[in-house]
Coordinates of C-alpha atoms in Angstrom, one line a residue:
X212 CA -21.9 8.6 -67.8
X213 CA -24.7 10.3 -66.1
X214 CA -23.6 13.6 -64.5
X215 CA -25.9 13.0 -61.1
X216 CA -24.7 9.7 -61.3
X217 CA -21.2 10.4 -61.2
X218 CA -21.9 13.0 -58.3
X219 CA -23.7 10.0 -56.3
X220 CA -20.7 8.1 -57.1
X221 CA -18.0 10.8 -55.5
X222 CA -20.0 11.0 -52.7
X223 CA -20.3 7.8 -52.3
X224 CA -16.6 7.6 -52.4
X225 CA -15.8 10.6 -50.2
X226 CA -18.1 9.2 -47.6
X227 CA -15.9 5.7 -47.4
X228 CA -12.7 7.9 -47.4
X229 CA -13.9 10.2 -44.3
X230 CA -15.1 6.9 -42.5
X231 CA -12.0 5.3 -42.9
X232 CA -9.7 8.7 -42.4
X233 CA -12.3 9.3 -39.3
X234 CA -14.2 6.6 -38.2
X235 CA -11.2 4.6 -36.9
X236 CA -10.1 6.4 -34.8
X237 CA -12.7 8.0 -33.1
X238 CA -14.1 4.4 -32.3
X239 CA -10.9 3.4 -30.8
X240 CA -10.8 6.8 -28.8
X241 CA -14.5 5.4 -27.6
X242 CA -13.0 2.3 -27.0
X243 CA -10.3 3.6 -25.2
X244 CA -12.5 6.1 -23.2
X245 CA -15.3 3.2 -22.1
X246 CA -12.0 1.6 -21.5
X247 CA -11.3 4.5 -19.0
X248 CA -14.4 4.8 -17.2
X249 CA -14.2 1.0 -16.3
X250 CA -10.5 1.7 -14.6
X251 CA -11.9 5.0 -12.9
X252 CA -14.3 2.9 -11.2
X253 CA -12.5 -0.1 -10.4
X254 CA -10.1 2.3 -8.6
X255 CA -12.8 3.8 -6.1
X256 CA -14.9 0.5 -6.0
X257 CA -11.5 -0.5 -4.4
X258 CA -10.5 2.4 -2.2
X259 CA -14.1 1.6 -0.8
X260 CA -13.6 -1.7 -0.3
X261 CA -10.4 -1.0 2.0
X262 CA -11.7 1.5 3.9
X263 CA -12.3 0.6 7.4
X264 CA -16.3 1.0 7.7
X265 CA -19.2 -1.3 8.5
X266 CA -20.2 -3.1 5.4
X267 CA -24.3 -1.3 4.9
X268 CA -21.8 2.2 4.6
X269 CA -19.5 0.7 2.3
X270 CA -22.6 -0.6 0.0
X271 CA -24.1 2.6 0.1
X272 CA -20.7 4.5 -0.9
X273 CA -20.3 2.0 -4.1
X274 CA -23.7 2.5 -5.4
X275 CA -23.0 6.4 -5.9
X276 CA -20.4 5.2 -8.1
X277 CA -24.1 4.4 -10.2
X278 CA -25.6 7.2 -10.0
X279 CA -25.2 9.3 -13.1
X280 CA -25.6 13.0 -11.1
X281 CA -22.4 11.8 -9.1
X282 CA -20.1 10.0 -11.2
X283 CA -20.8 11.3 -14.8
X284 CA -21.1 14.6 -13.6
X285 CA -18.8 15.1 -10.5
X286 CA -15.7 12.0 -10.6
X287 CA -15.4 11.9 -14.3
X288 CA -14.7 15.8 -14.7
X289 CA -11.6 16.8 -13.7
X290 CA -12.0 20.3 -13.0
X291 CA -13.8 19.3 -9.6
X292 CA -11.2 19.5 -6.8
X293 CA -10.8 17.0 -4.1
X294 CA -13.0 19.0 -1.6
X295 CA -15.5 19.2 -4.0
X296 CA -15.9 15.8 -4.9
X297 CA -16.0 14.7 -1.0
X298 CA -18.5 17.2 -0.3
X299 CA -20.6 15.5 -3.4
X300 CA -20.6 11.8 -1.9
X301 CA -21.2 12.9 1.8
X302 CA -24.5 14.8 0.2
X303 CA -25.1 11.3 -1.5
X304 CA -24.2 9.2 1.4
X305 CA -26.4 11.2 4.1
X306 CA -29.8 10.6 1.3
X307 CA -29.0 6.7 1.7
X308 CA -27.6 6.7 5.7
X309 CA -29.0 9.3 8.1
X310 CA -28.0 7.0 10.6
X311 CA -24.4 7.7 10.4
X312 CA -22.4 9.6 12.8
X313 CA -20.9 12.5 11.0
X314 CA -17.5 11.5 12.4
X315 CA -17.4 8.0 11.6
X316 CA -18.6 10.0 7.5
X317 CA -16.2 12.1 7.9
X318 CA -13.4 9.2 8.5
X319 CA -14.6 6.9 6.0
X320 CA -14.7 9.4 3.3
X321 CA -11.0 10.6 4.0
X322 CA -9.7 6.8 4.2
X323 CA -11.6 6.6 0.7
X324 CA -10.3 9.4 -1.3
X325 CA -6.8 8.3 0.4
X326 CA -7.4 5.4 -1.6
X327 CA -8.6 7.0 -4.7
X328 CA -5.6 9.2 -4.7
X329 CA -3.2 6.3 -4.8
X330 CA -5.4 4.6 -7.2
X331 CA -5.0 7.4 -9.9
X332 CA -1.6 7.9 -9.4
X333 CA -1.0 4.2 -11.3
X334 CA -4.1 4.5 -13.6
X335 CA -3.6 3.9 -17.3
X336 CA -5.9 6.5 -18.8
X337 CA -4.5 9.8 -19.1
X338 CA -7.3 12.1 -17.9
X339 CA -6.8 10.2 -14.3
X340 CA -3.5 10.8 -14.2
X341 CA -4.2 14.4 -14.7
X342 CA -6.5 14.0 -12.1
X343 CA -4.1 12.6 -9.3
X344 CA -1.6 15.9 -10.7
X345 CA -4.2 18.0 -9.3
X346 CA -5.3 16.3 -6.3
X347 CA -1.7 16.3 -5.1
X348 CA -1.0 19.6 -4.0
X349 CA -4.6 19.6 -2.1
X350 CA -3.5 17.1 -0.2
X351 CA 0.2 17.8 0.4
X352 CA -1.5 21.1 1.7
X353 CA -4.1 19.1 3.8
X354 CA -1.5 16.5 5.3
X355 CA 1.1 19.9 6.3
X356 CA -2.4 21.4 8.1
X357 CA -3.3 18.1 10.0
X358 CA 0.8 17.5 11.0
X359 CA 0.9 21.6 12.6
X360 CA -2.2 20.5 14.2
X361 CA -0.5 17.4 15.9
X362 CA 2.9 19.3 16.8
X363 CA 1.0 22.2 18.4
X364 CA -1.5 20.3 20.8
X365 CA -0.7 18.4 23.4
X366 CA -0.7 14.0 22.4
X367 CA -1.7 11.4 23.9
X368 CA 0.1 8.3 23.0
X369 CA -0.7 4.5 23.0
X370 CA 2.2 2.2 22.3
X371 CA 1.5 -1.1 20.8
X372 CA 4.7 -3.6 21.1
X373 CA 3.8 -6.8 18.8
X374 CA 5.9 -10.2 19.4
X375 CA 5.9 -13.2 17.7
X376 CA 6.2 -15.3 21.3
X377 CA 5.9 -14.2 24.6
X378 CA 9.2 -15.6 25.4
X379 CA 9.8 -12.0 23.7
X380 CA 7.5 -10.4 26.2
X381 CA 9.4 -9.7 29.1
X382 CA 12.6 -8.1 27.0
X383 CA 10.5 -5.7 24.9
X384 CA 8.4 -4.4 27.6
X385 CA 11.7 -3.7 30.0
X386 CA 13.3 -2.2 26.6
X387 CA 10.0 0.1 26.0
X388 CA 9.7 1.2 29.4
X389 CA 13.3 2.5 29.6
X390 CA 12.9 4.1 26.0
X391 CA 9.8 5.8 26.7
X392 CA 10.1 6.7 29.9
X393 CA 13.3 9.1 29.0
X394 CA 11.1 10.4 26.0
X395 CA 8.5 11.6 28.4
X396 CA 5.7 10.8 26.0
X397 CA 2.3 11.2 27.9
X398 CA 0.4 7.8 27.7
X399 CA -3.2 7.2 28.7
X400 CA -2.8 3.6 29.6
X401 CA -0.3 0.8 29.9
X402 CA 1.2 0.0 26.8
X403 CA 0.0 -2.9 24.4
X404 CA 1.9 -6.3 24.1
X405 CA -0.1 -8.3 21.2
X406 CA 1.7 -11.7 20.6
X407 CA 1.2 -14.6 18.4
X408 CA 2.1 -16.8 21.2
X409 CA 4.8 -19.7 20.7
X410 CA 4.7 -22.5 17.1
X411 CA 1.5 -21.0 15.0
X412 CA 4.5 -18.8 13.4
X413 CA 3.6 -21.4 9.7
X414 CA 0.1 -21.0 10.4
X415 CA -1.9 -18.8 7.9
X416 CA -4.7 -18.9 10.0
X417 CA -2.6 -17.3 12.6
X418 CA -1.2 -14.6 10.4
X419 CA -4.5 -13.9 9.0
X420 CA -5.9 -13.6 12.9
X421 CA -2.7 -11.8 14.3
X422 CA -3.1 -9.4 11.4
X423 CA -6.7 -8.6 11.9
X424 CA -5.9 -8.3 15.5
X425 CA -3.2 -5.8 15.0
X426 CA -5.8 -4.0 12.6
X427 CA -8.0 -3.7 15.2
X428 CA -6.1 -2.6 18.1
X429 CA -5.0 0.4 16.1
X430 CA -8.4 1.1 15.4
X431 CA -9.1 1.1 19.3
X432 CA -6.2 3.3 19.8
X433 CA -7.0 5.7 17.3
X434 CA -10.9 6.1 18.5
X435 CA -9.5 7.1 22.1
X436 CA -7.5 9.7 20.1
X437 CA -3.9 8.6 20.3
X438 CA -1.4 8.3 17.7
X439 CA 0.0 5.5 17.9
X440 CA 3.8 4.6 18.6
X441 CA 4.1 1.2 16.6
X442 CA 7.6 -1.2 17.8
X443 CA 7.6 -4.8 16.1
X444 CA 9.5 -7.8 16.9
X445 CA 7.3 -10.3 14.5
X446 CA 8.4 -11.7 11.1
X447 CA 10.0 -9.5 8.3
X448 CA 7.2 -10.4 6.0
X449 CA 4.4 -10.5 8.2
X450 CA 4.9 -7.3 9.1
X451 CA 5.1 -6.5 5.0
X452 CA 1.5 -7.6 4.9
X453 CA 0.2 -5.6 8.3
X454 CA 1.5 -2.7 6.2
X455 CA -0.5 -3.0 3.0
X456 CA -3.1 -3.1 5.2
X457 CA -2.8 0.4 7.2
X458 CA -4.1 2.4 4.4
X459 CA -3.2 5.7 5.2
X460 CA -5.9 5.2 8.0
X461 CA -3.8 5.5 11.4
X462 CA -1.5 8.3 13.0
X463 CA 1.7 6.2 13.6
X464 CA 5.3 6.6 15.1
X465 CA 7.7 3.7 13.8
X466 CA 10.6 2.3 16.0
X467 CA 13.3 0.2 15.1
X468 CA 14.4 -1.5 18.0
X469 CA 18.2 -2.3 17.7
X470 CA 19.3 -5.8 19.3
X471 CA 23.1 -4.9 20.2
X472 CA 21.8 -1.9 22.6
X473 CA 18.2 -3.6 23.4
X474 CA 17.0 -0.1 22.9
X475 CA 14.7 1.7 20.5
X476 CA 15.1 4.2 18.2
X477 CA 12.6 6.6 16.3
X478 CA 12.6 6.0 12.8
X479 CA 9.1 7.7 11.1
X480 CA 5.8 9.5 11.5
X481 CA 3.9 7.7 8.6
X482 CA 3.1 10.4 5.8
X483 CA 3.3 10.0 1.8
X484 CA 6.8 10.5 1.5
X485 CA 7.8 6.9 0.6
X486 CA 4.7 6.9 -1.7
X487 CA 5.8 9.9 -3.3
X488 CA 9.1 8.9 -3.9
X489 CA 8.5 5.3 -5.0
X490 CA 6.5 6.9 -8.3
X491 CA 7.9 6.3 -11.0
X492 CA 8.0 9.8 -11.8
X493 CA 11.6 9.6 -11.6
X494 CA 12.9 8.2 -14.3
X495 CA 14.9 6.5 -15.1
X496 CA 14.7 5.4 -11.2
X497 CA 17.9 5.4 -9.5
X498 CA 18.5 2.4 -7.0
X499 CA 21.0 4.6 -4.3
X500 CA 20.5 2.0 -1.1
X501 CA 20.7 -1.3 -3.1
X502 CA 22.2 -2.8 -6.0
X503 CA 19.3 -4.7 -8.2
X504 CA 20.9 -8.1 -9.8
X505 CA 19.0 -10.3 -12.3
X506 CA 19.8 -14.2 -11.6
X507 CA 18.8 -16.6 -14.3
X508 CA 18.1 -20.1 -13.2
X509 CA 17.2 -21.8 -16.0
X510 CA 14.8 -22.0 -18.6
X511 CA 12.1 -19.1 -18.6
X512 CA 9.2 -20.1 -17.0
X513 CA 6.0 -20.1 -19.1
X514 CA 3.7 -17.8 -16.5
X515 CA 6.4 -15.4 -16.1
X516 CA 6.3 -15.6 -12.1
X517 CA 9.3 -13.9 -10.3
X518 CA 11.1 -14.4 -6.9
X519 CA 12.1 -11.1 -5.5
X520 CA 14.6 -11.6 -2.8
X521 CA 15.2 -9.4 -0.4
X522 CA 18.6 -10.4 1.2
X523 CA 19.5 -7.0 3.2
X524 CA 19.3 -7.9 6.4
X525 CA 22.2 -9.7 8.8
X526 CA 21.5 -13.6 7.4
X527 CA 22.3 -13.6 3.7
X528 CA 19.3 -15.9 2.2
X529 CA 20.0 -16.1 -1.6
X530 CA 21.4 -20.0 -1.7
X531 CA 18.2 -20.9 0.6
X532 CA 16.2 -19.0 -2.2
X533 CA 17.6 -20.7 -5.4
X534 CA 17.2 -24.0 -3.7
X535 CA 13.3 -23.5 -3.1
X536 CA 13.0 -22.4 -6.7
X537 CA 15.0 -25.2 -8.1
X538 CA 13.1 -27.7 -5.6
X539 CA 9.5 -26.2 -6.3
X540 CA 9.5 -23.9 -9.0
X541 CA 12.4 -24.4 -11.9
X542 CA 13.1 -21.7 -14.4
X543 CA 11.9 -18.8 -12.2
X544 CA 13.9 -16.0 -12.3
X545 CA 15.7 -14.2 -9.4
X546 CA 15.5 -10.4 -8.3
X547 CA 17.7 -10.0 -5.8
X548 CA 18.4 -7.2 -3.5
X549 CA 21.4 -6.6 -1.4
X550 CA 22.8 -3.4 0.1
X551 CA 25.2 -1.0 -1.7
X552 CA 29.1 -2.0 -0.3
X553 CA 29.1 1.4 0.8
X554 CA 26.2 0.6 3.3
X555 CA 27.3 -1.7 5.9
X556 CA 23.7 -1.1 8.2
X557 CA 20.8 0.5 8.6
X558 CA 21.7 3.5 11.0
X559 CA 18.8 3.9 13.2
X560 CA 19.4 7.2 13.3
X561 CA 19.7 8.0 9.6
X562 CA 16.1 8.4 9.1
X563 CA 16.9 9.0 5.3
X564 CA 18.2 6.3 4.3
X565 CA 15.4 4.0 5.8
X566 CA 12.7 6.1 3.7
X567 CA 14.8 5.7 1.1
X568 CA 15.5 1.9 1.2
X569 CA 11.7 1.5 1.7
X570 CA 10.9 3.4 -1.7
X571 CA 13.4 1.7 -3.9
X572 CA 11.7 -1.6 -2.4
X573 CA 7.8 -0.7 -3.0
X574 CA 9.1 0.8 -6.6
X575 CA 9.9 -2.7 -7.7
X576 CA 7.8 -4.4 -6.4
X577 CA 4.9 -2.0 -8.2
X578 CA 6.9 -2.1 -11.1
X579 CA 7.1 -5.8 -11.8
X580 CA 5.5 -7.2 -15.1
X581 CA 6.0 -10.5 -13.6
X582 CA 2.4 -12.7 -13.5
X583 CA 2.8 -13.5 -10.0
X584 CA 5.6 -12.3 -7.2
X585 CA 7.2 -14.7 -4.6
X586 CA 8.5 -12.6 -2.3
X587 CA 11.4 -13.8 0.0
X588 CA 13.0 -11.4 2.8
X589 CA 15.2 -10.9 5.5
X590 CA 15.4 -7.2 6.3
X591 CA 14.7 -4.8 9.6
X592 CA 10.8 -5.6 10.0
X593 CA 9.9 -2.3 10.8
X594 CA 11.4 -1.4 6.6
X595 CA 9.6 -4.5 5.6
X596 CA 6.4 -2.5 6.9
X597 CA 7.5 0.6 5.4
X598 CA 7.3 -1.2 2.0
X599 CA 4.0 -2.5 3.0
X600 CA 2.5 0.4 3.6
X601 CA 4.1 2.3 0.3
X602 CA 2.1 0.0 -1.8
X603 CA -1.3 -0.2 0.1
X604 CA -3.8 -2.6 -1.0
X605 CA -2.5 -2.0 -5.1
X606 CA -0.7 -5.4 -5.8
X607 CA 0.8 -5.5 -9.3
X608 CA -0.5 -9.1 -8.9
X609 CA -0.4 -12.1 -6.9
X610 CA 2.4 -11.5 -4.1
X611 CA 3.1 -14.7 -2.8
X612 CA 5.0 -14.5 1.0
X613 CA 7.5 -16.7 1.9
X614 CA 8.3 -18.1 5.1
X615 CA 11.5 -19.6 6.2
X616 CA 11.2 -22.8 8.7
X617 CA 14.4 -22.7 10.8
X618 CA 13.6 -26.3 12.3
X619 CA 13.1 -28.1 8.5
X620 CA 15.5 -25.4 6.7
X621 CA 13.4 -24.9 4.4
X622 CA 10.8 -21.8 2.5
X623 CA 7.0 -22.5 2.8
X624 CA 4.6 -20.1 1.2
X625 CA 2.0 -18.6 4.2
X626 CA 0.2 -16.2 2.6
X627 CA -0.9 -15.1 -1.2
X628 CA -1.8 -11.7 -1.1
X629 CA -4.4 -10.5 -1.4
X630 CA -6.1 -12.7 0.8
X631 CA -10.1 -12.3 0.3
X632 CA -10.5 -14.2 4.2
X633 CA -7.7 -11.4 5.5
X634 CA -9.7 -8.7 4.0
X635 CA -13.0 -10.1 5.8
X636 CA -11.1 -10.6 9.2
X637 CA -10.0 -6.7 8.9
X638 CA -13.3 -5.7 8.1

């Protein structure tokens, strides 16, 4: 054979061997980084879209996310810091909006990268996660600054009371104004009594409105700079969904009020703790408030929907549960949540153990493979908001809530979150 032929032929055949020792897999690395970019996107795109800001600013703040100088230069890296990035997309945001207050920038663009950092703490891609590892401590730093600032200046407080019926009205308000009275908590105005008003309770329309309403008056508070104390005598669930929608974007006090003494009790200043603690950084995860049982009711269903009861309040719901499923949708599995024997209530003043039983809650729930969630409850409503607002707007998927009619004894679904006409309503 041809000596230059048989060197054409060796080359030939070392060429084929790199492409297949090489050329694999650095097309799925491309793959998997185009992959990447997409996610890293999606996340701000949505941190945008929940941020509370008038629709023309929250345009404007998406398109930067197409501007090459911006995002392939400044969000991809991830040797810029938090402050760095901000200071990036108010530059680009000022170009497109000189008609925006700085304070109203300044606010939106905090509620944003609130967003963004809860986004990358779940991404996929390991360059984001890396990302949220060093945004962390910036912020830990940032949230202990803001809280000194709080304790060492005189507050005003508004206190918002919301009710399901204003047969409720009378009670809470006496209640309140004994509690807070004592507490000597300066208030600027009256306090705030939102109710539903008596039989929309079923009505998604109602929750969607009460909802958006309850949004709203917490923005009003917060613009007259008060920070909010927050009591709630509504729905377990309902008050699940008003916390996915806070969004790290109000300064609240939680109160549990306790029936037996028709007194409140101080439970939480909202911070990230429960978000922290919920990651799944702990692993395995160690369920210390509640015992986690698997139920079984048939055969599997073929969309792999789950109902994740949460029986931990004073009515015991489970039977009520397995009935709807069997009645509407056999073969669904069960998740059920009860508390520990060793945990006969919820001390009001073991503010521990509520953060605690709040985490455990938004970690399964964030953790579910399950295609869609129907999520059942009885439990304290201020926890059910603490779970709420541990998992923000990042749904693992559908979440279906489930209401309990006490006339027809019986569960009928109210809301699917999320709910693209909720989101409009809250603006």
């Amino acid at each position: 054979m041809d000596f230059t032929l048989l060197n054409f032929i060796v080359a030939v055949l070392t060429f084929i061997v790199a492409v297949l020792t090489f050329g694999a897999p650095i097309a799925y690395h491309l793959r998997k980084r185009s992959r990447g970019l997409g996610e890293l996107k999606a996340i701000y795109r949505r941190a945008i879209e929940s941020a509370a800001a008038n629709k023309a600013l929250r345009r404007a703040a998406d398109s930067i996310l197409d501007q090459k100088d911006v995002f392939d230069d400044v969000v991809v890296p991830n040797r810029v810091s938090r402050a760095q990035e901000i200071e990036a997309f108010r530059k680009a945001l000022t170009r497109n909006s000189n008609d925006v207050p700085p304070k109203d920038l300044d606010d939106f663009l905090e509620q944003v990268f609130r967003g963004v950092l809860d986004g990358l703490e779940h991404a996929d891609y390991p360059a984001w996660k890396a990302k949220y590892a060093i945004w962390l401590p910036e912020v830990t730093e940032l949230d202990k600054a803001r809280k000194g600032r709080l304790e060492t200046r005189r507050q005003v407080y508004g206190i918002l009371i919301l009710l399901d019926s204003v047969t409720q009205a009378s009670t809470a308000a006496a209640a309140a104004d004994r509690y807070f009275t004592h507490r000597e908590i300066p208030i600027e105005k009256e306090m705030s009594l939102k109710c539903t008003g008596d039989g929309v309770t079923f009505d998604p329309a109602k929750w969607r409105e009460l909802l958006a309403n309850s949004v709203h008056s917490l923005q009003e508070q917060e613009t007259h700079g008060r920070r909010v104390h927050l009591a709630l005598a509504t729905k377990s669930l309902w008050n699940f969904a008003l916390g996915t929608l806070l969004n790290n974007r109000f300064p609240l006090v939680l109160y549990h009020y306790q029936i037996p003494e028709q007194t409140y009790h101080e439970l939480w200043a909202v911070d990230r703790t429960i978000k922290d603690m919920r990651s799944p950084r702990e692993v395995p995860f160690e369920y210390r408030v509640f015992s986690v049982s698997w139920v079984e009711t048939g055969t599997a269903a073929l969309d792999k929907a789950e109902a994740i009861v949460l029986s931990v309040g004073a009515n015991p719901i489970e039977n009520s549960v397995r009935k709807y499923v069997a009645d509407n949708r056999p073969g669904m599995p069960l998740r059920i949540v009860t508390k520990r024997a060793s945990l006969a209530r919820f001390d009001p003043d073991d503010r521990d153990v509520w953060i605690r039983a709040a985490a455990e809650i938004a970690h399964l729930i964030c953790n579910s493979t399950a295609s869609e969630i129907y999520l059942f409850g009885d439990l304290p409503a201020v926890l059910a908001l603490m779970v709420g607002d541990a998992i923000g707007p990042y749904y693992p998927c559908p979440i279906h809530i489930m209401q309990w009619r006490e006339t027809e004894h019986r569960y009928s679904e109210i809301l699917v979150l999320a709910d693209a006409e909720l989101n409009r309503l809250v603006g």
